[in-house]
Amino acid sequence: MGHTIWIRANSLFTFASTALALVAILASITDIWHTAEPDVFLRVKSVERFRPVSPNAHRKKASSNNNEVNDEASLNFQLRLDLRPLFSWNTKQIFVSIDADYETERNKRNTISLWDSIVTQKTNALLNYQNVRNKYRFIDQGTHLRGREVNYTVRWEVMPVAGKLYGGKKLVERVKMPDEYVN
Amino acid sequence: MVDFEGQKFVETFTVSVVSSTASVGFVLGYLLQDYDLMRNLIFAGIVASVVVTLPSWPFLKRNPIAWREIDDEHPSAKEEDEIEEEDDEEAKKDKKENALKRMIRRVFV
């Protein structure tokens, strides 16, 4: 330590930031043995609307190079996500999303994010909804959705205060789309 | 100017307060699963150290160094007088350089 305020300030803040860094590292280490699975329930209650849409429908002039028609579905879910076990003392927020995964002749792998949410507090971490509509549009590339088996996956990403991100996923439902369009 | 005893106190105080709040905060925070508690405890320790050790409080100056009286008869004092008597340009340059060195020494040593 020094005889001037600047040397004292320098060594104090250096030591303090070292201590803070050390504590942050230790806190991120405690997350290693915090392993938890959320309680996940998801059910596709109904397909409210299911029809082919043209991406150029809103344009006055039809584009010559893209007159393709794509299937779009509007879904209604029942959702119960208990994310409370995921929270540890070192958790800042949790991101959850519902993804639809399916395979078509055109694409080997399709993944569409239908709904998501950010939970920042443990007291708000029990999500229980009777009716959830997809937040983001469920549009196929082409018209392959009729009668298609679609897998619904819940994914979560945990963002800690200090340390690395980690997450997981759980396949919750495997539902066949209706064979005919629904208005 | 904070004396050597004061500097020793500052060092001991800062290290013990910050490291004890950090370790107590870590254990308490982990047991109570409360990250904010840990962070606030450490910040409280840092603020306490800032308040106690940064200003040159009078209690840090209670043991000033007893410097020797200036001895005019000492050979080094005479030498300095002689240099002052010389009115060369070079001597002036030397003096300026010495002043610069003294300033640097004051800042870094």
PDB file of C-alpha atoms in Angstrom:
ATOM      1  CA  MET A   1       0.000   0.000   0.000  1.00  0.00           C
ATOM      2  CA  GLY A   2       1.138   3.463  -0.652  1.00  0.00           C
ATOM      3  CA  HIS A   3       1.438   6.854   0.851  1.00  0.00           C
ATOM      4  CA  THR A   4      -0.679   8.557  -1.835  1.00  0.00           C
ATOM      5  CA  ILE A   5      -4.404   8.069  -2.373  1.00  0.00           C
ATOM      6  CA  TRP A   6      -3.833   6.861  -5.943  1.00  0.00           C
ATOM      7  CA  ILE A   7      -1.618   3.966  -4.960  1.00  0.00           C
ATOM      8  CA  ARG A   8      -4.056   2.980  -2.207  1.00  0.00           C
ATOM      9  CA  ALA A   9      -6.995   3.241  -4.627  1.00  0.00           C
ATOM     10  CA  ASN A  10      -5.148   1.211  -7.251  1.00  0.00           C
ATOM     11  CA  SER A  11      -4.307  -1.655  -4.936  1.00  0.00           C
ATOM     12  CA  LEU A  12      -7.762  -1.645  -3.329  1.00  0.00           C
ATOM     13  CA  PHE A  13      -9.640  -1.876  -6.635  1.00  0.00           C
ATOM     14  CA  THR A  14      -7.231  -4.451  -8.007  1.00  0.00           C
ATOM     15  CA  PHE A  15      -7.726  -6.642  -4.964  1.00  0.00           C
ATOM     16  CA  ALA A  16     -11.496  -6.073  -4.983  1.00  0.00           C
ATOM     17  CA  SER A  17     -11.891  -7.026  -8.631  1.00  0.00           C
ATOM     18  CA  THR A  18      -9.745 -10.115  -8.089  1.00  0.00           C
ATOM     19  CA  ALA A  19     -12.005 -11.122  -5.195  1.00  0.00           C
ATOM     20  CA  LEU A  20     -15.145 -10.524  -7.277  1.00  0.00           C
ATOM     21  CA  ALA A  21     -13.753 -12.555 -10.174  1.00  0.00           C
ATOM     22  CA  LEU A  22     -12.815 -15.411  -7.858  1.00  0.00           C
ATOM     23  CA  VAL A  23     -16.276 -15.446  -6.286  1.00  0.00           C
ATOM     24  CA  ALA A  24     -17.914 -15.422  -9.732  1.00  0.00           C
ATOM     25  CA  ILE A  25     -15.768 -18.392 -10.803  1.00  0.00           C
ATOM     26  CA  LEU A  26     -16.669 -20.275  -7.612  1.00  0.00           C
ATOM     27  CA  ALA A  27     -20.372 -19.514  -8.151  1.00  0.00           C
ATOM     28  CA  SER A  28     -20.205 -20.833 -11.709  1.00  0.00           C
ATOM     29  CA  ILE A  29     -18.511 -23.991 -10.399  1.00  0.00           C
ATOM     30  CA  THR A  30     -21.451 -24.637  -8.038  1.00  0.00           C
ATOM     31  CA  ASP A  31     -23.685 -24.909 -11.114  1.00  0.00           C
ATOM     32  CA  ILE A  32     -21.795 -28.041 -12.194  1.00  0.00           C
ATOM     33  CA  TRP A  33     -23.612 -30.178  -9.644  1.00  0.00           C
ATOM     34  CA  HIS A  34     -26.897 -28.351 -10.072  1.00  0.00           C
ATOM     35  CA  THR A  35     -28.576 -30.692 -12.506  1.00  0.00           C
ATOM     36  CA  ALA A  36     -32.332 -30.470 -12.858  1.00  0.00           C
ATOM     37  CA  GLU A  37     -35.011 -31.369 -15.315  1.00  0.00           C
ATOM     38  CA  PRO A  38     -38.038 -29.147 -15.723  1.00  0.00           C
ATOM     39  CA  ASP A  39     -41.485 -30.652 -15.539  1.00  0.00           C
ATOM     40  CA  VAL A  40     -42.898 -30.327 -19.029  1.00  0.00           C
ATOM     41  CA  PHE A  41     -46.400 -30.976 -20.318  1.00  0.00           C
ATOM     42  CA  LEU A  42     -47.585 -29.978 -23.793  1.00  0.00           C
ATOM     43  CA  ARG A  43     -50.655 -31.036 -25.714  1.00  0.00           C
ATOM     44  CA  VAL A  44     -51.814 -29.921 -29.121  1.00  0.00           C
ATOM     45  CA  LYS A  45     -55.499 -29.264 -28.432  1.00  0.00           C
ATOM     46  CA  SER A  46     -56.578 -28.369 -31.925  1.00  0.00           C
ATOM     47  CA  VAL A  47     -55.541 -27.188 -35.334  1.00  0.00           C
ATOM     48  CA  GLU A  48     -57.580 -24.014 -35.617  1.00  0.00           C
ATOM     49  CA  ARG A  49     -56.665 -23.142 -39.151  1.00  0.00           C
ATOM     50  CA  PHE A  50     -54.778 -25.060 -41.789  1.00  0.00           C
ATOM     51  CA  ARG A  51     -54.559 -23.858 -45.365  1.00  0.00           C
ATOM     52  CA  PRO A  52     -52.145 -23.046 -48.159  1.00  0.00           C
ATOM     53  CA  VAL A  53     -51.040 -19.439 -48.332  1.00  0.00           C
ATOM     54  CA  SER A  54     -49.307 -17.592 -51.117  1.00  0.00           C
ATOM     55  CA  PRO A  55     -46.322 -15.491 -50.005  1.00  0.00           C
ATOM     56  CA  ASN A  56     -47.244 -12.956 -52.694  1.00  0.00           C
ATOM     57  CA  ALA A  57     -50.928 -12.728 -51.833  1.00  0.00           C
ATOM     58  CA  HIS A  58     -50.537  -9.211 -50.439  1.00  0.00           C
ATOM     59  CA  ARG A  59     -48.828  -7.922 -53.585  1.00  0.00           C
ATOM     60  CA  LYS A  60     -50.763  -6.362 -56.450  1.00  0.00           C
ATOM     61  CA  LYS A  61     -48.576  -7.901 -59.102  1.00  0.00           C
ATOM     62  CA  ALA A  62     -47.773 -11.564 -58.742  1.00  0.00           C
ATOM     63  CA  SER A  63     -44.074 -12.167 -58.800  1.00  0.00           C
ATOM     64  CA  SER A  64     -43.089 -14.264 -61.765  1.00  0.00           C
ATOM     65  CA  ASN A  65     -40.341 -16.180 -60.033  1.00  0.00           C
ATOM     66  CA  ASN A  66     -42.129 -17.093 -56.823  1.00  0.00           C
ATOM     67  CA  ASN A  67     -45.693 -18.248 -57.224  1.00  0.00           C
ATOM     68  CA  GLU A  68     -45.206 -21.041 -54.766  1.00  0.00           C
ATOM     69  CA  VAL A  69     -47.927 -21.840 -52.255  1.00  0.00           C
ATOM     70  CA  ASN A  70     -47.007 -22.855 -48.695  1.00  0.00           C
ATOM     71  CA  ASP A  71     -49.005 -24.627 -46.014  1.00  0.00           C
ATOM     72  CA  GLU A  72     -49.730 -22.625 -42.896  1.00  0.00           C
ATOM     73  CA  ALA A  73     -51.191 -23.979 -39.667  1.00  0.00           C
ATOM     74  CA  SER A  74     -52.495 -22.223 -36.558  1.00  0.00           C
ATOM     75  CA  LEU A  75     -52.331 -24.403 -33.477  1.00  0.00           C
ATOM     76  CA  ASN A  76     -53.834 -24.276 -30.022  1.00  0.00           C
ATOM     77  CA  PHE A  77     -51.800 -25.782 -27.188  1.00  0.00           C
ATOM     78  CA  GLN A  78     -52.300 -26.660 -23.610  1.00  0.00           C
ATOM     79  CA  LEU A  79     -49.039 -25.956 -21.838  1.00  0.00           C
ATOM     80  CA  ARG A  80     -47.689 -26.545 -18.367  1.00  0.00           C
ATOM     81  CA  LEU A  81     -43.999 -25.820 -17.803  1.00  0.00           C
ATOM     82  CA  ASP A  82     -42.539 -26.010 -14.332  1.00  0.00           C
ATOM     83  CA  LEU A  83     -39.114 -24.396 -14.694  1.00  0.00           C
ATOM     84  CA  ARG A  84     -38.608 -23.889 -10.961  1.00  0.00           C
ATOM     85  CA  PRO A  85     -36.149 -26.782 -10.543  1.00  0.00           C
ATOM     86  CA  LEU A  86     -33.893 -25.187 -13.171  1.00  0.00           C
ATOM     87  CA  PHE A  87     -33.320 -22.093 -11.057  1.00  0.00           C
ATOM     88  CA  SER A  88     -30.199 -22.025  -8.935  1.00  0.00           C
ATOM     89  CA  TRP A  89     -28.692 -19.069  -7.067  1.00  0.00           C
ATOM     90  CA  ASN A  90     -26.558 -18.384 -10.116  1.00  0.00           C
ATOM     91  CA  THR A  91     -29.455 -18.225 -12.611  1.00  0.00           C
ATOM     92  CA  LYS A  92     -30.222 -14.940 -14.289  1.00  0.00           C
ATOM     93  CA  GLN A  93     -32.968 -15.974 -16.684  1.00  0.00           C
ATOM     94  CA  ILE A  94     -34.326 -18.932 -18.615  1.00  0.00           C
ATOM     95  CA  PHE A  95     -35.431 -18.972 -22.217  1.00  0.00           C
ATOM     96  CA  VAL A  96     -38.012 -21.587 -23.246  1.00  0.00           C
ATOM     97  CA  SER A  97     -39.348 -22.314 -26.662  1.00  0.00           C
ATOM     98  CA  ILE A  98     -41.611 -24.788 -28.409  1.00  0.00           C
ATOM     99  CA  ASP A  99     -40.237 -26.099 -31.661  1.00  0.00           C
ATOM    100  CA  ALA A 100     -41.979 -28.118 -34.358  1.00  0.00           C
ATOM    101  CA  ASP A 101     -39.706 -30.660 -36.062  1.00  0.00           C
ATOM    102  CA  TYR A 102     -40.710 -32.675 -39.101  1.00  0.00           C
ATOM    103  CA  GLU A 103     -39.332 -34.246 -42.237  1.00  0.00           C
ATOM    104  CA  THR A 104     -40.590 -33.655 -45.771  1.00  0.00           C
ATOM    105  CA  GLU A 105     -39.631 -34.765 -49.256  1.00  0.00           C
ATOM    106  CA  ARG A 106     -38.227 -31.319 -49.859  1.00  0.00           C
ATOM    107  CA  ASN A 107     -36.291 -30.826 -46.599  1.00  0.00           C
ATOM    108  CA  LYS A 108     -34.760 -33.581 -44.560  1.00  0.00           C
ATOM    109  CA  ARG A 109     -35.030 -31.449 -41.460  1.00  0.00           C
ATOM    110  CA  ASN A 110     -37.505 -28.671 -40.677  1.00  0.00           C
ATOM    111  CA  THR A 111     -37.446 -26.854 -37.337  1.00  0.00           C
ATOM    112  CA  ILE A 112     -39.903 -24.050 -36.700  1.00  0.00           C
ATOM    113  CA  SER A 113     -40.033 -22.101 -33.476  1.00  0.00           C
ATOM    114  CA  LEU A 114     -43.702 -21.693 -32.578  1.00  0.00           C
ATOM    115  CA  TRP A 115     -43.659 -20.046 -29.178  1.00  0.00           C
ATOM    116  CA  ASP A 116     -41.115 -18.779 -26.675  1.00  0.00           C
ATOM    117  CA  SER A 117     -40.842 -17.019 -23.361  1.00  0.00           C
ATOM    118  CA  ILE A 118     -38.236 -15.571 -21.023  1.00  0.00           C
ATOM    119  CA  VAL A 119     -38.549 -16.271 -17.309  1.00  0.00           C
ATOM    120  CA  THR A 120     -36.473 -14.070 -15.023  1.00  0.00           C
ATOM    121  CA  GLN A 121     -37.764 -15.045 -11.583  1.00  0.00           C
ATOM    122  CA  LYS A 122     -38.265 -18.329  -9.802  1.00  0.00           C
ATOM    123  CA  THR A 123     -41.642 -17.170  -8.507  1.00  0.00           C
ATOM    124  CA  ASN A 124     -42.842 -16.771 -12.101  1.00  0.00           C
ATOM    125  CA  ALA A 125     -41.327 -20.031 -13.302  1.00  0.00           C
ATOM    126  CA  LEU A 126     -44.511 -22.096 -13.277  1.00  0.00           C
ATOM    127  CA  LEU A 127     -46.159 -21.502 -16.648  1.00  0.00           C
ATOM    128  CA  ASN A 128     -49.633 -22.961 -16.832  1.00  0.00           C
ATOM    129  CA  TYR A 129     -51.725 -22.057 -19.850  1.00  0.00           C
ATOM    130  CA  GLN A 130     -54.924 -23.711 -21.030  1.00  0.00           C
ATOM    131  CA  ASN A 131     -54.899 -22.084 -24.469  1.00  0.00           C
ATOM    132  CA  VAL A 132     -51.727 -20.974 -26.178  1.00  0.00           C
ATOM    133  CA  ARG A 133     -51.665 -20.122 -29.856  1.00  0.00           C
ATOM    134  CA  ASN A 134     -48.425 -20.218 -31.766  1.00  0.00           C
ATOM    135  CA  LYS A 135     -46.654 -16.881 -31.417  1.00  0.00           C
ATOM    136  CA  TYR A 136     -44.694 -17.292 -34.656  1.00  0.00           C
ATOM    137  CA  ARG A 137     -46.223 -18.464 -37.934  1.00  0.00           C
ATOM    138  CA  PHE A 138     -46.059 -22.164 -38.680  1.00  0.00           C
ATOM    139  CA  ILE A 139     -45.410 -22.190 -42.430  1.00  0.00           C
ATOM    140  CA  ASP A 140     -43.984 -25.088 -44.374  1.00  0.00           C
ATOM    141  CA  GLN A 141     -41.770 -24.732 -47.425  1.00  0.00           C
ATOM    142  CA  GLY A 142     -44.236 -26.111 -49.936  1.00  0.00           C
ATOM    143  CA  THR A 143     -47.448 -28.004 -49.296  1.00  0.00           C
ATOM    144  CA  HIS A 144     -46.264 -31.056 -47.410  1.00  0.00           C
ATOM    145  CA  LEU A 145     -48.018 -30.604 -44.090  1.00  0.00           C
ATOM    146  CA  ARG A 146     -51.220 -32.587 -44.690  1.00  0.00           C
ATOM    147  CA  GLY A 147     -51.068 -35.853 -42.789  1.00  0.00           C
ATOM    148  CA  ARG A 148     -47.489 -35.124 -41.692  1.00  0.00           C
ATOM    149  CA  GLU A 149     -46.110 -36.406 -38.391  1.00  0.00           C
ATOM    150  CA  VAL A 150     -44.824 -33.381 -36.448  1.00  0.00           C
ATOM    151  CA  ASN A 151     -42.669 -33.600 -33.319  1.00  0.00           C
ATOM    152  CA  TYR A 152     -43.135 -30.888 -30.714  1.00  0.00           C
ATOM    153  CA  THR A 153     -40.057 -30.205 -28.606  1.00  0.00           C
ATOM    154  CA  VAL A 154     -39.665 -27.949 -25.599  1.00  0.00           C
ATOM    155  CA  ARG A 155     -36.189 -26.406 -25.397  1.00  0.00           C
ATOM    156  CA  TRP A 156     -34.746 -24.415 -22.552  1.00  0.00           C
ATOM    157  CA  GLU A 157     -31.604 -22.326 -22.238  1.00  0.00           C
ATOM    158  CA  VAL A 158     -30.391 -21.309 -18.802  1.00  0.00           C
ATOM    159  CA  MET A 159     -28.449 -18.046 -18.598  1.00  0.00           C
ATOM    160  CA  PRO A 160     -26.407 -17.862 -15.398  1.00  0.00           C
ATOM    161  CA  VAL A 161     -25.195 -14.710 -13.681  1.00  0.00           C
ATOM    162  CA  ALA A 162     -21.639 -16.013 -14.022  1.00  0.00           C
ATOM    163  CA  GLY A 163     -20.533 -18.959 -16.086  1.00  0.00           C
ATOM    164  CA  LYS A 164     -21.487 -20.692 -19.262  1.00  0.00           C
ATOM    165  CA  LEU A 165     -24.924 -21.119 -20.791  1.00  0.00           C
ATOM    166  CA  TYR A 166     -26.474 -24.542 -20.680  1.00  0.00           C
ATOM    167  CA  GLY A 167     -29.766 -25.977 -21.794  1.00  0.00           C
ATOM    168  CA  GLY A 168     -31.748 -28.998 -22.776  1.00  0.00           C
ATOM    169  CA  LYS A 169     -34.716 -30.243 -24.728  1.00  0.00           C
ATOM    170  CA  LYS A 170     -37.509 -32.686 -24.355  1.00  0.00           C
ATOM    171  CA  LEU A 171     -39.662 -34.246 -27.032  1.00  0.00           C
ATOM    172  CA  VAL A 172     -43.166 -33.906 -25.667  1.00  0.00           C
ATOM    173  CA  GLU A 173     -45.654 -34.656 -28.440  1.00  0.00           C
ATOM    174  CA  ARG A 174     -45.774 -36.409 -31.761  1.00  0.00           C
ATOM    175  CA  VAL A 175     -48.938 -35.440 -33.583  1.00  0.00           C
ATOM    176  CA  LYS A 176     -50.164 -36.096 -37.089  1.00  0.00           C
ATOM    177  CA  MET A 177     -51.452 -33.037 -38.910  1.00  0.00           C
ATOM    178  CA  PRO A 178     -55.003 -33.288 -40.327  1.00  0.00           C
ATOM    179  CA  ASP A 179     -55.318 -34.988 -43.716  1.00  0.00           C
ATOM    180  CA  GLU A 180     -57.428 -32.133 -45.075  1.00  0.00           C
ATOM    181  CA  TYR A 181     -57.167 -28.369 -44.816  1.00  0.00           C
ATOM    182  CA  VAL A 182     -59.107 -26.752 -41.967  1.00  0.00           C
ATOM    183  CA  ASN A 183     -60.451 -23.260 -42.194  1.00  0.00           C
TER     184      ASN A 183
ATOM    185  CA  MET B   1       1.195  11.811   4.048  1.00  0.00           C
ATOM    186  CA  VAL B   2       0.221   8.408   5.370  1.00  0.00           C
ATOM    187  CA  ASP B   3       3.124   6.980   7.361  1.00  0.00           C
ATOM    188  CA  PHE B   4       4.481   3.431   7.261  1.00  0.00           C
ATOM    189  CA  GLU B   5       2.361   2.253  10.179  1.00  0.00           C
ATOM    190  CA  GLY B   6      -0.707   3.695   8.446  1.00  0.00           C
ATOM    191  CA  GLN B   7       0.209   1.965   5.197  1.00  0.00           C
ATOM    192  CA  LYS B   8       0.560  -1.335   7.036  1.00  0.00           C
ATOM    193  CA  PHE B   9      -2.874  -0.830   8.607  1.00  0.00           C
ATOM    194  CA  VAL B  10      -4.411   0.053   5.209  1.00  0.00           C
ATOM    195  CA  GLU B  11      -3.001  -3.117   3.654  1.00  0.00           C
ATOM    196  CA  THR B  12      -4.167  -5.397   6.471  1.00  0.00           C
ATOM    197  CA  PHE B  13      -7.597  -3.766   6.688  1.00  0.00           C
ATOM    198  CA  THR B  14      -8.360  -3.938   2.959  1.00  0.00           C
ATOM    199  CA  VAL B  15      -7.189  -7.505   2.453  1.00  0.00           C
ATOM    200  CA  SER B  16      -8.933  -8.865   5.543  1.00  0.00           C
ATOM    201  CA  VAL B  17     -12.239  -6.997   5.046  1.00  0.00           C
ATOM    202  CA  VAL B  18     -12.600  -7.724   1.311  1.00  0.00           C
ATOM    203  CA  SER B  19     -11.543 -11.369   1.537  1.00  0.00           C
ATOM    204  CA  SER B  20     -13.678 -12.072   4.616  1.00  0.00           C
ATOM    205  CA  THR B  21     -16.799 -10.478   3.093  1.00  0.00           C
ATOM    206  CA  ALA B  22     -16.118 -12.444  -0.097  1.00  0.00           C
ATOM    207  CA  SER B  23     -15.776 -15.784   1.673  1.00  0.00           C
ATOM    208  CA  VAL B  24     -18.658 -15.207   4.115  1.00  0.00           C
ATOM    209  CA  GLY B  25     -20.785 -13.888   1.245  1.00  0.00           C
ATOM    210  CA  PHE B  26     -20.010 -16.916  -0.899  1.00  0.00           C
ATOM    211  CA  VAL B  27     -20.886 -19.419   1.835  1.00  0.00           C
ATOM    212  CA  LEU B  28     -24.033 -17.541   2.920  1.00  0.00           C
ATOM    213  CA  GLY B  29     -25.112 -16.902  -0.657  1.00  0.00           C
ATOM    214  CA  TYR B  30     -24.711 -20.558  -1.560  1.00  0.00           C
ATOM    215  CA  LEU B  31     -26.514 -21.799   1.556  1.00  0.00           C
ATOM    216  CA  LEU B  32     -29.400 -19.324   1.181  1.00  0.00           C
ATOM    217  CA  GLN B  33     -29.315 -19.594  -2.650  1.00  0.00           C
ATOM    218  CA  ASP B  34     -29.104 -15.818  -2.898  1.00  0.00           C
ATOM    219  CA  TYR B  35     -26.576 -14.385  -5.342  1.00  0.00           C
ATOM    220  CA  ASP B  36     -27.527 -10.766  -4.605  1.00  0.00           C
ATOM    221  CA  LEU B  37     -26.716 -11.264  -0.921  1.00  0.00           C
ATOM    222  CA  MET B  38     -23.176 -12.358  -1.801  1.00  0.00           C
ATOM    223  CA  ARG B  39     -22.689  -9.487  -4.224  1.00  0.00           C
ATOM    224  CA  ASN B  40     -24.038  -6.877  -1.801  1.00  0.00           C
ATOM    225  CA  LEU B  41     -21.862  -8.186   1.043  1.00  0.00           C
ATOM    226  CA  ILE B  42     -18.728  -7.905  -1.077  1.00  0.00           C
ATOM    227  CA  PHE B  43     -19.683  -4.441  -2.278  1.00  0.00           C
ATOM    228  CA  ALA B  44     -20.282  -3.410   1.342  1.00  0.00           C
ATOM    229  CA  GLY B  45     -16.768  -4.627   2.180  1.00  0.00           C
ATOM    230  CA  ILE B  46     -15.308  -2.680  -0.723  1.00  0.00           C
ATOM    231  CA  VAL B  47     -17.194   0.501   0.238  1.00  0.00           C
ATOM    232  CA  ALA B  48     -16.040   0.132   3.859  1.00  0.00           C
ATOM    233  CA  SER B  49     -12.441  -0.199   2.662  1.00  0.00           C
ATOM    234  CA  VAL B  50     -12.823   2.852   0.429  1.00  0.00           C
ATOM    235  CA  VAL B  51     -14.169   4.964   3.284  1.00  0.00           C
ATOM    236  CA  VAL B  52     -11.636   3.777   5.868  1.00  0.00           C
ATOM    237  CA  THR B  53      -8.449   3.595   3.820  1.00  0.00           C
ATOM    238  CA  LEU B  54      -8.581   5.953   0.839  1.00  0.00           C
ATOM    239  CA  PRO B  55      -8.654   9.415   2.461  1.00  0.00           C
ATOM    240  CA  SER B  56      -5.516  10.397   4.413  1.00  0.00           C
ATOM    241  CA  TRP B  57      -7.270  10.221   7.781  1.00  0.00           C
ATOM    242  CA  PRO B  58      -5.350  11.665  10.755  1.00  0.00           C
ATOM    243  CA  PHE B  59      -5.205   8.239  12.438  1.00  0.00           C
ATOM    244  CA  LEU B  60      -3.045   7.020   9.526  1.00  0.00           C
ATOM    245  CA  LYS B  61      -0.455   9.732  10.244  1.00  0.00           C
ATOM    246  CA  ARG B  62       0.211   9.133  13.920  1.00  0.00           C
ATOM    247  CA  ASN B  63       3.730   7.709  13.453  1.00  0.00           C
ATOM    248  CA  PRO B  64       5.581  10.188  11.228  1.00  0.00           C
ATOM    249  CA  ILE B  65       9.182   9.419  10.268  1.00  0.00           C
ATOM    250  CA  ALA B  66      11.692  11.280  12.464  1.00  0.00           C
ATOM    251  CA  TRP B  67      13.949  12.871   9.820  1.00  0.00           C
ATOM    252  CA  ARG B  68      17.413  14.094  10.788  1.00  0.00           C
ATOM    253  CA  GLU B  69      17.975  17.819  11.086  1.00  0.00           C
ATOM    254  CA  ILE B  70      19.661  19.440   8.074  1.00  0.00           C
ATOM    255  CA  ASP B  71      23.382  19.635   8.776  1.00  0.00           C
ATOM    256  CA  ASP B  72      24.935  22.678   7.035  1.00  0.00           C
ATOM    257  CA  GLU B  73      28.435  21.430   7.880  1.00  0.00           C
ATOM    258  CA  HIS B  74      27.943  18.184   5.939  1.00  0.00           C
ATOM    259  CA  PRO B  75      30.141  17.873   2.784  1.00  0.00           C
ATOM    260  CA  SER B  76      27.122  17.160   0.550  1.00  0.00           C
ATOM    261  CA  ALA B  77      25.464  20.430   1.553  1.00  0.00           C
ATOM    262  CA  LYS B  78      28.602  22.321   0.621  1.00  0.00           C
ATOM    263  CA  GLU B  79      28.797  20.661  -2.768  1.00  0.00           C
ATOM    264  CA  GLU B  80      25.284  21.763  -3.599  1.00  0.00           C
ATOM    265  CA  ASP B  81      26.153  25.327  -2.700  1.00  0.00           C
ATOM    266  CA  GLU B  82      29.103  25.241  -5.041  1.00  0.00           C
ATOM    267  CA  ILE B  83      26.974  24.040  -7.919  1.00  0.00           C
ATOM    268  CA  GLU B  84      24.532  26.831  -7.294  1.00  0.00           C
ATOM    269  CA  GLU B  85      27.327  29.361  -7.486  1.00  0.00           C
ATOM    270  CA  GLU B  86      28.291  28.217 -10.972  1.00  0.00           C
ATOM    271  CA  ASP B  87      26.317  30.121 -13.584  1.00  0.00           C
ATOM    272  CA  ASP B  88      26.956  27.883 -16.593  1.00  0.00           C
ATOM    273  CA  GLU B  89      24.242  26.955 -19.047  1.00  0.00           C
ATOM    274  CA  GLU B  90      25.238  23.298 -18.617  1.00  0.00           C
ATOM    275  CA  ALA B  91      24.747  23.412 -14.895  1.00  0.00           C
ATOM    276  CA  LYS B  92      21.276  24.802 -15.422  1.00  0.00           C
ATOM    277  CA  LYS B  93      20.501  21.927 -17.784  1.00  0.00           C
ATOM    278  CA  ASP B  94      21.758  19.426 -15.212  1.00  0.00           C
ATOM    279  CA  LYS B  95      19.601  21.001 -12.570  1.00  0.00           C
ATOM    280  CA  LYS B  96      16.530  20.758 -14.775  1.00  0.00           C
ATOM    281  CA  GLU B  97      17.239  17.095 -15.451  1.00  0.00           C
ATOM    282  CA  ASN B  98      17.696  16.443 -11.758  1.00  0.00           C
ATOM    283  CA  ALA B  99      14.371  18.108 -11.027  1.00  0.00           C
ATOM    284  CA  LEU B 100      12.684  15.924 -13.624  1.00  0.00           C
ATOM    285  CA  LYS B 101      14.276  12.808 -12.132  1.00  0.00           C
ATOM    286  CA  ARG B 102      13.154  13.869  -8.669  1.00  0.00           C
ATOM    287  CA  MET B 103       9.611  14.370  -9.957  1.00  0.00           C
ATOM    288  CA  ILE B 104       9.550  10.950 -11.618  1.00  0.00           C
ATOM    289  CA  ARG B 105      10.916   9.408  -8.429  1.00  0.00           C
ATOM    290  CA  ARG B 106       8.204  11.138  -6.416  1.00  0.00           C
ATOM    291  CA  VAL B 107       5.494   9.649  -8.640  1.00  0.00           C
ATOM    292  CA  PHE B 108       6.812   6.120  -9.041  1.00  0.00           C
ATOM    293  CA  VAL B 109       8.876   5.265  -5.967  1.00  0.00           C
TER     294      VAL B 109
END
